[in-house]
Coordinates of N, CA and C in Angstrom, one line a residue:
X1 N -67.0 -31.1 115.4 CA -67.4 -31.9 114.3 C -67.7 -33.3 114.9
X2 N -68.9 -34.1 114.4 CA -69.1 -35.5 114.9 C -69.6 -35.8 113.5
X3 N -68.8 -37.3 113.6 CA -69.4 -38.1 112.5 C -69.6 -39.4 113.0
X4 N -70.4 -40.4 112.0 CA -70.9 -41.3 112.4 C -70.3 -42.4 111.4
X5 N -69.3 -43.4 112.2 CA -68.9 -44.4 110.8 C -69.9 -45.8 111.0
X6 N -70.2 -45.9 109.7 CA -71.1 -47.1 109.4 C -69.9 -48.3 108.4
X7 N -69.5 -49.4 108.8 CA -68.9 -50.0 108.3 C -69.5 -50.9 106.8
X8 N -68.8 -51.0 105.6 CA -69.3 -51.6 105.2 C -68.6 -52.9 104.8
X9 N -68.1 -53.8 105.7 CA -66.7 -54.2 105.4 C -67.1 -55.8 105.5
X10 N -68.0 -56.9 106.0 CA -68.2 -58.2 105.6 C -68.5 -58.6 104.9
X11 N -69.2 -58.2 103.8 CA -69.5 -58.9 102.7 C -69.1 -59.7 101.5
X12 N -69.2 -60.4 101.0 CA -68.4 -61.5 100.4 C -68.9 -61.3 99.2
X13 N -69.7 -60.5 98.6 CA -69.8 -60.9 96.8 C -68.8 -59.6 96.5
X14 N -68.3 -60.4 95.6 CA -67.0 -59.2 95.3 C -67.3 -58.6 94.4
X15 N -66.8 -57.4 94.1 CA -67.9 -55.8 93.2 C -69.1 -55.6 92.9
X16 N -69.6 -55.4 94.2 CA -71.1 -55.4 94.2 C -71.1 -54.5 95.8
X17 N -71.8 -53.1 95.2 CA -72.0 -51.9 95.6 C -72.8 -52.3 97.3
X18 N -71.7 -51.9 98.6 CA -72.7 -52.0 100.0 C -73.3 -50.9 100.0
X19 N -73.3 -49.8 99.6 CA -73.3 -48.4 100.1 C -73.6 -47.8 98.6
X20 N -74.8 -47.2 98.5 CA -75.7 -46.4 97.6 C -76.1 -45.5 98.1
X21 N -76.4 -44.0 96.8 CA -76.2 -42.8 97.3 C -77.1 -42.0 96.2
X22 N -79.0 -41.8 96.0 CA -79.5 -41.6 95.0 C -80.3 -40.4 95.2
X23 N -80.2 -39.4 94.2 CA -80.8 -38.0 94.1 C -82.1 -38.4 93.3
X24 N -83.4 -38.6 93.7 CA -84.0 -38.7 92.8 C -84.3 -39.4 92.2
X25 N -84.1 -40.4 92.9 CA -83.9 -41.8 92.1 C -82.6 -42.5 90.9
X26 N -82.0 -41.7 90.8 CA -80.6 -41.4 90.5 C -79.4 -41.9 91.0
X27 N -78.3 -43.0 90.7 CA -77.8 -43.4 91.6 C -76.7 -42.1 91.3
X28 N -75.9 -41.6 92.4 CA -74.9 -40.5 92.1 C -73.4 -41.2 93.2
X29 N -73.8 -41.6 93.8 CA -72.5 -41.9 94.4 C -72.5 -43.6 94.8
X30 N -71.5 -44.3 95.0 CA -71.5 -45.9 95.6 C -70.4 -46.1 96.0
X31 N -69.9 -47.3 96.7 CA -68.8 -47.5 97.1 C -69.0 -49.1 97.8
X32 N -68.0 -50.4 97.6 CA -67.7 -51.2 97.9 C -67.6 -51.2 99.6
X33 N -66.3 -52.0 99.9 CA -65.8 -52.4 101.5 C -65.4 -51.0 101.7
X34 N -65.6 -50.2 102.9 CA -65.0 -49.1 103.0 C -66.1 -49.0 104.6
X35 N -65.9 -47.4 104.4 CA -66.8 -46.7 105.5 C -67.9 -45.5 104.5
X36 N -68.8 -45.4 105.4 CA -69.9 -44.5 105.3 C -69.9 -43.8 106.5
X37 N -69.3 -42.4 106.0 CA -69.1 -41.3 106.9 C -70.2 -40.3 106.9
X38 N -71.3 -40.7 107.9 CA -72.1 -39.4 108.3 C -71.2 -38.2 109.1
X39 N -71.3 -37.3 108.3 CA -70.5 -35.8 109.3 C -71.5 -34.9 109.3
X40 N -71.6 -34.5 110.9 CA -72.5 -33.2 111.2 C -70.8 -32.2 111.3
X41 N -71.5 -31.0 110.7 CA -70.9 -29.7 111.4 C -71.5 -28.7 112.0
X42 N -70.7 -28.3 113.5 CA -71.2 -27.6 114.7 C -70.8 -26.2 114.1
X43 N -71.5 -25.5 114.4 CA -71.4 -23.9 114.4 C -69.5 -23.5 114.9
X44 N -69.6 -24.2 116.0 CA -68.4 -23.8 116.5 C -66.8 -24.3 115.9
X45 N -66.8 -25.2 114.8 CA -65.8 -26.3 114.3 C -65.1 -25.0 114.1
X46 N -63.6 -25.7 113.5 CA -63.0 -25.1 112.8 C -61.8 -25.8 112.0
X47 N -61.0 -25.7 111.5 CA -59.7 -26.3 110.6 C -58.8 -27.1 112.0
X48 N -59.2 -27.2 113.0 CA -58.5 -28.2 113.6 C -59.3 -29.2 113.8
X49 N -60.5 -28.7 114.0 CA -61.9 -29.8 114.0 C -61.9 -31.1 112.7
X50 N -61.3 -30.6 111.8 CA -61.5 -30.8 109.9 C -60.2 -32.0 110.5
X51 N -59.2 -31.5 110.9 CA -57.7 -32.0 110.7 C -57.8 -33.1 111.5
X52 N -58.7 -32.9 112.6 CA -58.6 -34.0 113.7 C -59.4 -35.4 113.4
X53 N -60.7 -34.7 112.9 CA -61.6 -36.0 112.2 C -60.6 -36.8 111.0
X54 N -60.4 -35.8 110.0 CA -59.5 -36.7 109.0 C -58.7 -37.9 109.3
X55 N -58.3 -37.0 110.3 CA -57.2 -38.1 110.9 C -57.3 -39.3 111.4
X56 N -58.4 -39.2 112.5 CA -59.2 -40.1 113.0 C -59.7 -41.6 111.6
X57 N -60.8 -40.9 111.1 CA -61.4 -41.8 109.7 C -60.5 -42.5 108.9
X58 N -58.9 -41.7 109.0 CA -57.8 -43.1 108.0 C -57.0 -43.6 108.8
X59 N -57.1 -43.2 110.0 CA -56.6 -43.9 111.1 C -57.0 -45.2 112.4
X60 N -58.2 -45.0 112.2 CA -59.0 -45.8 113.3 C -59.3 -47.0 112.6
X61 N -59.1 -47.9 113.7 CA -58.7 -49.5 113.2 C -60.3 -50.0 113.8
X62 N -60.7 -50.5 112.7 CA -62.1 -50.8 112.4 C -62.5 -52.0 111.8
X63 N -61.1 -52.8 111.4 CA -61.5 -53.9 110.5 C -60.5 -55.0 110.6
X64 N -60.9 -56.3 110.6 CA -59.6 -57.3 110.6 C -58.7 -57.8 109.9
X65 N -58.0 -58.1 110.6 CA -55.9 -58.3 109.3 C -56.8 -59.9 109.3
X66 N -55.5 -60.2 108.4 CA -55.5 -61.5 107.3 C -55.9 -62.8 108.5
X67 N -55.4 -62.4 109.2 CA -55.6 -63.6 110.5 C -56.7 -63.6 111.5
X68 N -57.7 -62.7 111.0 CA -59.1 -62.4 111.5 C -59.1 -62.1 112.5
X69 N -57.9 -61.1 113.3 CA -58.5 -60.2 114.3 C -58.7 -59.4 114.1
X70 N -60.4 -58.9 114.7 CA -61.3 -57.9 114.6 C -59.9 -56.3 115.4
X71 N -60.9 -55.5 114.6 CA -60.3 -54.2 115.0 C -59.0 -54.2 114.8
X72 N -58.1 -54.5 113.7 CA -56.9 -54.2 113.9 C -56.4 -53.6 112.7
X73 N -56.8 -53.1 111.5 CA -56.5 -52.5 110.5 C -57.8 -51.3 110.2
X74 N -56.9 -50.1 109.9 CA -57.5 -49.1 109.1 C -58.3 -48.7 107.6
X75 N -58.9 -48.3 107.4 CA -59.5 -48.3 105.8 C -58.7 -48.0 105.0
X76 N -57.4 -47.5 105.7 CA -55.7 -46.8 104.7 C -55.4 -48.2 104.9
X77 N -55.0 -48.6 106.0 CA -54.6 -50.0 105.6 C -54.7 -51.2 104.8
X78 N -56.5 -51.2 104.4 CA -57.2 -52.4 103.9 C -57.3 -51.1 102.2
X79 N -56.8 -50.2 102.0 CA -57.0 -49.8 100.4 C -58.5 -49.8 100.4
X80 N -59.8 -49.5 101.5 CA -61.0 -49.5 101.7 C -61.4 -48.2 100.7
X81 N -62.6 -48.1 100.6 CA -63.2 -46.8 99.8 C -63.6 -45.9 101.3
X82 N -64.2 -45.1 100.9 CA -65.0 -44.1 101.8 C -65.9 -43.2 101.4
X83 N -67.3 -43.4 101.7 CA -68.3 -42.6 101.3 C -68.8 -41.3 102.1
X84 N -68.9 -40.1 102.1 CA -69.1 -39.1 103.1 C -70.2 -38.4 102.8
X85 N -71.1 -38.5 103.8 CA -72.3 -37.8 103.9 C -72.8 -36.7 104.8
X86 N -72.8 -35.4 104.6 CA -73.3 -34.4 105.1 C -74.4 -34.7 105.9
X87 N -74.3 -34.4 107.6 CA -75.6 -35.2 108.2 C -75.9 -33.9 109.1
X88 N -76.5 -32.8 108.9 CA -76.7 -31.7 109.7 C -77.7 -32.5 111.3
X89 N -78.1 -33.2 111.0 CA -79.1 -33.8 111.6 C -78.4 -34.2 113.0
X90 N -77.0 -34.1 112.6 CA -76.1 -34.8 114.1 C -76.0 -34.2 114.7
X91 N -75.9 -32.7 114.7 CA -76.1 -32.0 115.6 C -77.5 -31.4 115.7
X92 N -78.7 -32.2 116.8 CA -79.8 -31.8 117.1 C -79.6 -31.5 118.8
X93 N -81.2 -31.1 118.7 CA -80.9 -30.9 120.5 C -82.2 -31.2 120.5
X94 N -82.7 -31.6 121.7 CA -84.7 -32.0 121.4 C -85.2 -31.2 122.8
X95 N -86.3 -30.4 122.2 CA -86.8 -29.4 122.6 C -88.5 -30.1 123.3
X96 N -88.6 -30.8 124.2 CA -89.7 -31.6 124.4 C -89.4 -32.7 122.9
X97 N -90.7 -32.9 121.9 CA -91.1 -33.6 121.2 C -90.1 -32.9 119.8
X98 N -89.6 -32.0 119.7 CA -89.4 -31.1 118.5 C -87.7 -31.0 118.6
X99 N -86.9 -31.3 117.5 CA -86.0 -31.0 117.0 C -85.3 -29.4 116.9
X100 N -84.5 -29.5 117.7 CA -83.7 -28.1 117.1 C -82.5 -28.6 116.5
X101 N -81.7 -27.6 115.7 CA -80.3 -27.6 114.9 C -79.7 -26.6 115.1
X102 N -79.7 -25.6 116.2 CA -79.3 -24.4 116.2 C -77.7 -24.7 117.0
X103 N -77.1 -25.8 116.9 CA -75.8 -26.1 116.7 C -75.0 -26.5 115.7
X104 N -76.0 -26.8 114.6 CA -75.2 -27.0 113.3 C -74.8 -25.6 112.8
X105 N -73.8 -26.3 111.8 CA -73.3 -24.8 111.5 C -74.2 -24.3 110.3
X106 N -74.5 -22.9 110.3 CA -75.4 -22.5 108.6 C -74.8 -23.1 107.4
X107 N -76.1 -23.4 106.8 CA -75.8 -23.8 105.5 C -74.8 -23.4 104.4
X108 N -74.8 -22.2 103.9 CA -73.7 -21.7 103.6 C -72.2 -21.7 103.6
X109 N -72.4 -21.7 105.4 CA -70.7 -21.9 105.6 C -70.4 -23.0 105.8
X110 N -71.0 -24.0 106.1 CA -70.7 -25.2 106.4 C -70.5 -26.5 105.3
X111 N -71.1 -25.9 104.2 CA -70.8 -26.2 102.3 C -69.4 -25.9 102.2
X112 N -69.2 -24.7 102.1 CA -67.1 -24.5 102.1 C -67.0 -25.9 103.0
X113 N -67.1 -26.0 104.0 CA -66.3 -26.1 105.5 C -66.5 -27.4 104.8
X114 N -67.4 -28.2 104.7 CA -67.8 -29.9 104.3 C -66.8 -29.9 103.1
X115 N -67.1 -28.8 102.0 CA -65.9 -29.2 101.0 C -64.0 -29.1 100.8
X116 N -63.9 -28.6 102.0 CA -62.6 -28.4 102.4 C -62.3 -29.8 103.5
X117 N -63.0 -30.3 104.0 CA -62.6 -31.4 104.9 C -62.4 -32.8 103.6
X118 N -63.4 -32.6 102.7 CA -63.3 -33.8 101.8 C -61.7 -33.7 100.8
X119 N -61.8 -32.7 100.6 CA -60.3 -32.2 100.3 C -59.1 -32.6 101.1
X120 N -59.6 -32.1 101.6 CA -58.3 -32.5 102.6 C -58.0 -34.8 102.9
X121 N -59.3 -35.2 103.3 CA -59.2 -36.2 102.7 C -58.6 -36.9 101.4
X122 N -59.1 -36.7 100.6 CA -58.4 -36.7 99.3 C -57.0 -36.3 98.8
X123 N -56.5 -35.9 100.1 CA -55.3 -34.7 99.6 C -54.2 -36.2 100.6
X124 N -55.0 -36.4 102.0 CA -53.9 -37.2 102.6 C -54.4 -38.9 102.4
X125 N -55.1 -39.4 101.4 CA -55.6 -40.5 101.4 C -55.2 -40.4 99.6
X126 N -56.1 -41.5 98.9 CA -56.1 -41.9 97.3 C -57.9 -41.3 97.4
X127 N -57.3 -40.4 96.3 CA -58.7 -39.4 96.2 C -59.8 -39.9 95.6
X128 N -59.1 -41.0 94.6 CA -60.2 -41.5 93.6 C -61.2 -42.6 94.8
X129 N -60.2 -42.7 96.0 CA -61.5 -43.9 96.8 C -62.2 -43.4 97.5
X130 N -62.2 -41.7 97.7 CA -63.1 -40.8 98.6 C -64.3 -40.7 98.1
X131 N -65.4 -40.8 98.2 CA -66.4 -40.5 96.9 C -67.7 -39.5 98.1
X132 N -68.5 -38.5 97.7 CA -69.8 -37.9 98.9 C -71.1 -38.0 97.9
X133 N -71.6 -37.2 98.7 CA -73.0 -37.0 98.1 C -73.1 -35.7 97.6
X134 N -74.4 -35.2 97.6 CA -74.6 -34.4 97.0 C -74.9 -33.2 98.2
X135 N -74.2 -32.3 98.5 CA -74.3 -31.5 99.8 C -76.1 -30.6 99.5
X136 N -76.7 -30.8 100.9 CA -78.3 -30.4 101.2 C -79.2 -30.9 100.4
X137 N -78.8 -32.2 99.6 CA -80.0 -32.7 98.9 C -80.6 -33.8 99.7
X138 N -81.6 -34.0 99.5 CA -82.1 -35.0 100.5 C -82.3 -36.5 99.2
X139 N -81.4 -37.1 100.2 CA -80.8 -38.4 98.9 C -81.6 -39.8 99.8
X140 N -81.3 -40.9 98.6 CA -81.8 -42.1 99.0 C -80.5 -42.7 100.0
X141 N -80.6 -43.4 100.5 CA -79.3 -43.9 101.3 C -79.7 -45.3 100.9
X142 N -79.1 -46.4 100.6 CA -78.7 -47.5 100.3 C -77.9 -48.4 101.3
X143 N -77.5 -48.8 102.5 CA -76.6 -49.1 102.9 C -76.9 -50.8 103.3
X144 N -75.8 -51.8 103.0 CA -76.1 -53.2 103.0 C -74.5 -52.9 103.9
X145 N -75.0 -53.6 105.7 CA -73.5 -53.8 106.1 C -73.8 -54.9 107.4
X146 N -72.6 -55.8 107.6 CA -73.3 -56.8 108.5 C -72.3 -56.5 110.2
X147 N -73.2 -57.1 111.0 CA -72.6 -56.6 112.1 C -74.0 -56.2 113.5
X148 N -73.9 -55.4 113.0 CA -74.0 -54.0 112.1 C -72.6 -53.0 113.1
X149 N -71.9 -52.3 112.4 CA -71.1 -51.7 113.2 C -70.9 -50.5 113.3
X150 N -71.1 -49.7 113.7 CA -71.5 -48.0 113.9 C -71.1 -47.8 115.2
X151 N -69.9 -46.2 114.8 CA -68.9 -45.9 116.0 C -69.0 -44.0 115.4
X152 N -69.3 -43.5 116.1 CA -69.8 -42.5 116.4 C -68.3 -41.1 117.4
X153 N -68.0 -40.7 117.0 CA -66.8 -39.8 117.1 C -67.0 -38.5 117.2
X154 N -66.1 -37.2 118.0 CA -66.8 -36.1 118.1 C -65.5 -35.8 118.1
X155 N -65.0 -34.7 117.5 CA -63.8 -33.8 117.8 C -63.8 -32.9 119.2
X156 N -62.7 -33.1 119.7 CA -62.3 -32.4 121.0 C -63.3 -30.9 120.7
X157 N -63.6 -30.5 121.8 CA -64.1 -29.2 122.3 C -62.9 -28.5 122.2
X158 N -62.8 -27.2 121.5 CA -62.1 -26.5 122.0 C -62.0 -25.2 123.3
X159 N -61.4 -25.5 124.5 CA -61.6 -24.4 125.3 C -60.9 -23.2 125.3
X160 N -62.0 -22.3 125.3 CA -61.6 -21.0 124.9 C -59.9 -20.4 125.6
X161 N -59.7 -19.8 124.9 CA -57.8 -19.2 126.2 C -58.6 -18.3 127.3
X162 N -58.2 -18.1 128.3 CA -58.3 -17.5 128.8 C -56.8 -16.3 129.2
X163 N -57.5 -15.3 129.2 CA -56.0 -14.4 129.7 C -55.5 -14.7 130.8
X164 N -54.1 -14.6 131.1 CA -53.3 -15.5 132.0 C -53.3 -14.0 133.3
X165 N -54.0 -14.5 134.8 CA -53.9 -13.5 135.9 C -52.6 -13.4 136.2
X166 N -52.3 -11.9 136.5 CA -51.1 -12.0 137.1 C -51.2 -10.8 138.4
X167 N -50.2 -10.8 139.4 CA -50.8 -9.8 140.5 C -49.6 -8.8 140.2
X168 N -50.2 -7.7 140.2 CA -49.5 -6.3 140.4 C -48.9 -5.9 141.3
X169 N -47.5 -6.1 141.8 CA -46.5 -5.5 142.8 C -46.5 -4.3 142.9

């Protein structure tokens, strides 16, 4: 699993939307000071992939305490929002001039898999500040963030087991 955090966290007019999310010209999702979570999923993820990113996104100190050191508080710690967007795009591979995706995971499964990771968000965070988009629609993005600060994360590979050799006496 890799996602992409976009911060939206300097801004000074207070309730007034950094991060816009529109189908059609439709606004469907927003969110204040928080993060904007682009997530690709890889064909190969799985429920530890889901558990490890989660963890990471309300964990990773991204933003500064009261005394204005940078990087030293979490989006759990600052009560931030968090916006999550389905980005199959993150996992490309470039073929000369041409895009492939044949690392993302299929559409299909990767709908469960994206709506089970948000869950699970929501499950270990305040659900009402988790907000996404609209999964495979191709939306407007909106994003006002200064800095600009974007940190980009990839869940561990997992390596396959191998069966343990042993010599025959």
């Amino acid at each position: 699993m890799k996602i992409c955090f976009i911060c939206t966290l300097y801004g000074s007019v207070k309730n007034h939307n950094y991060l816009s999310l529109a189908v059609e010209d439709e606004v469907i999702s927003s969110i204040g000071r928080g993060l904007c979570v682009l997530i690709g999923i890889s064909k190969d993820d799985t429920k530890r992939d889901i558990e490890y990113i989660a963890r990471k996104i309300l964990g990773i100190r991204l933003f500064e305490d009261e005394r204005g050191k940078r990087w030293n508080l979490s989006v759990k710690d600052k009560g931030y929002e968090i916006l999550c967007i389905s980005q199959f795009t993150l996992y490309h591979v470039l073929k000369g001039n041409k895009l492939d995706f044949h690392n993302a995971m299929a559409t299909e499964k990767s709908e469960a898999f994206y709506q089970e990771f948000i869950g699970l968000l929501r499950a270990q965070y305040q659900a009402d500040l988790i907000k996404d988009g609209k999964f495979g629609a191709y939306m407007q993005v909106n994003i006002q963030n200064d800095g600009p600060v974007t940190i980009e994360l990839e869940s561990p590979q997992q390596e396959e087991a191998s069966e343990p050799q042993f010599d025959v006496v």
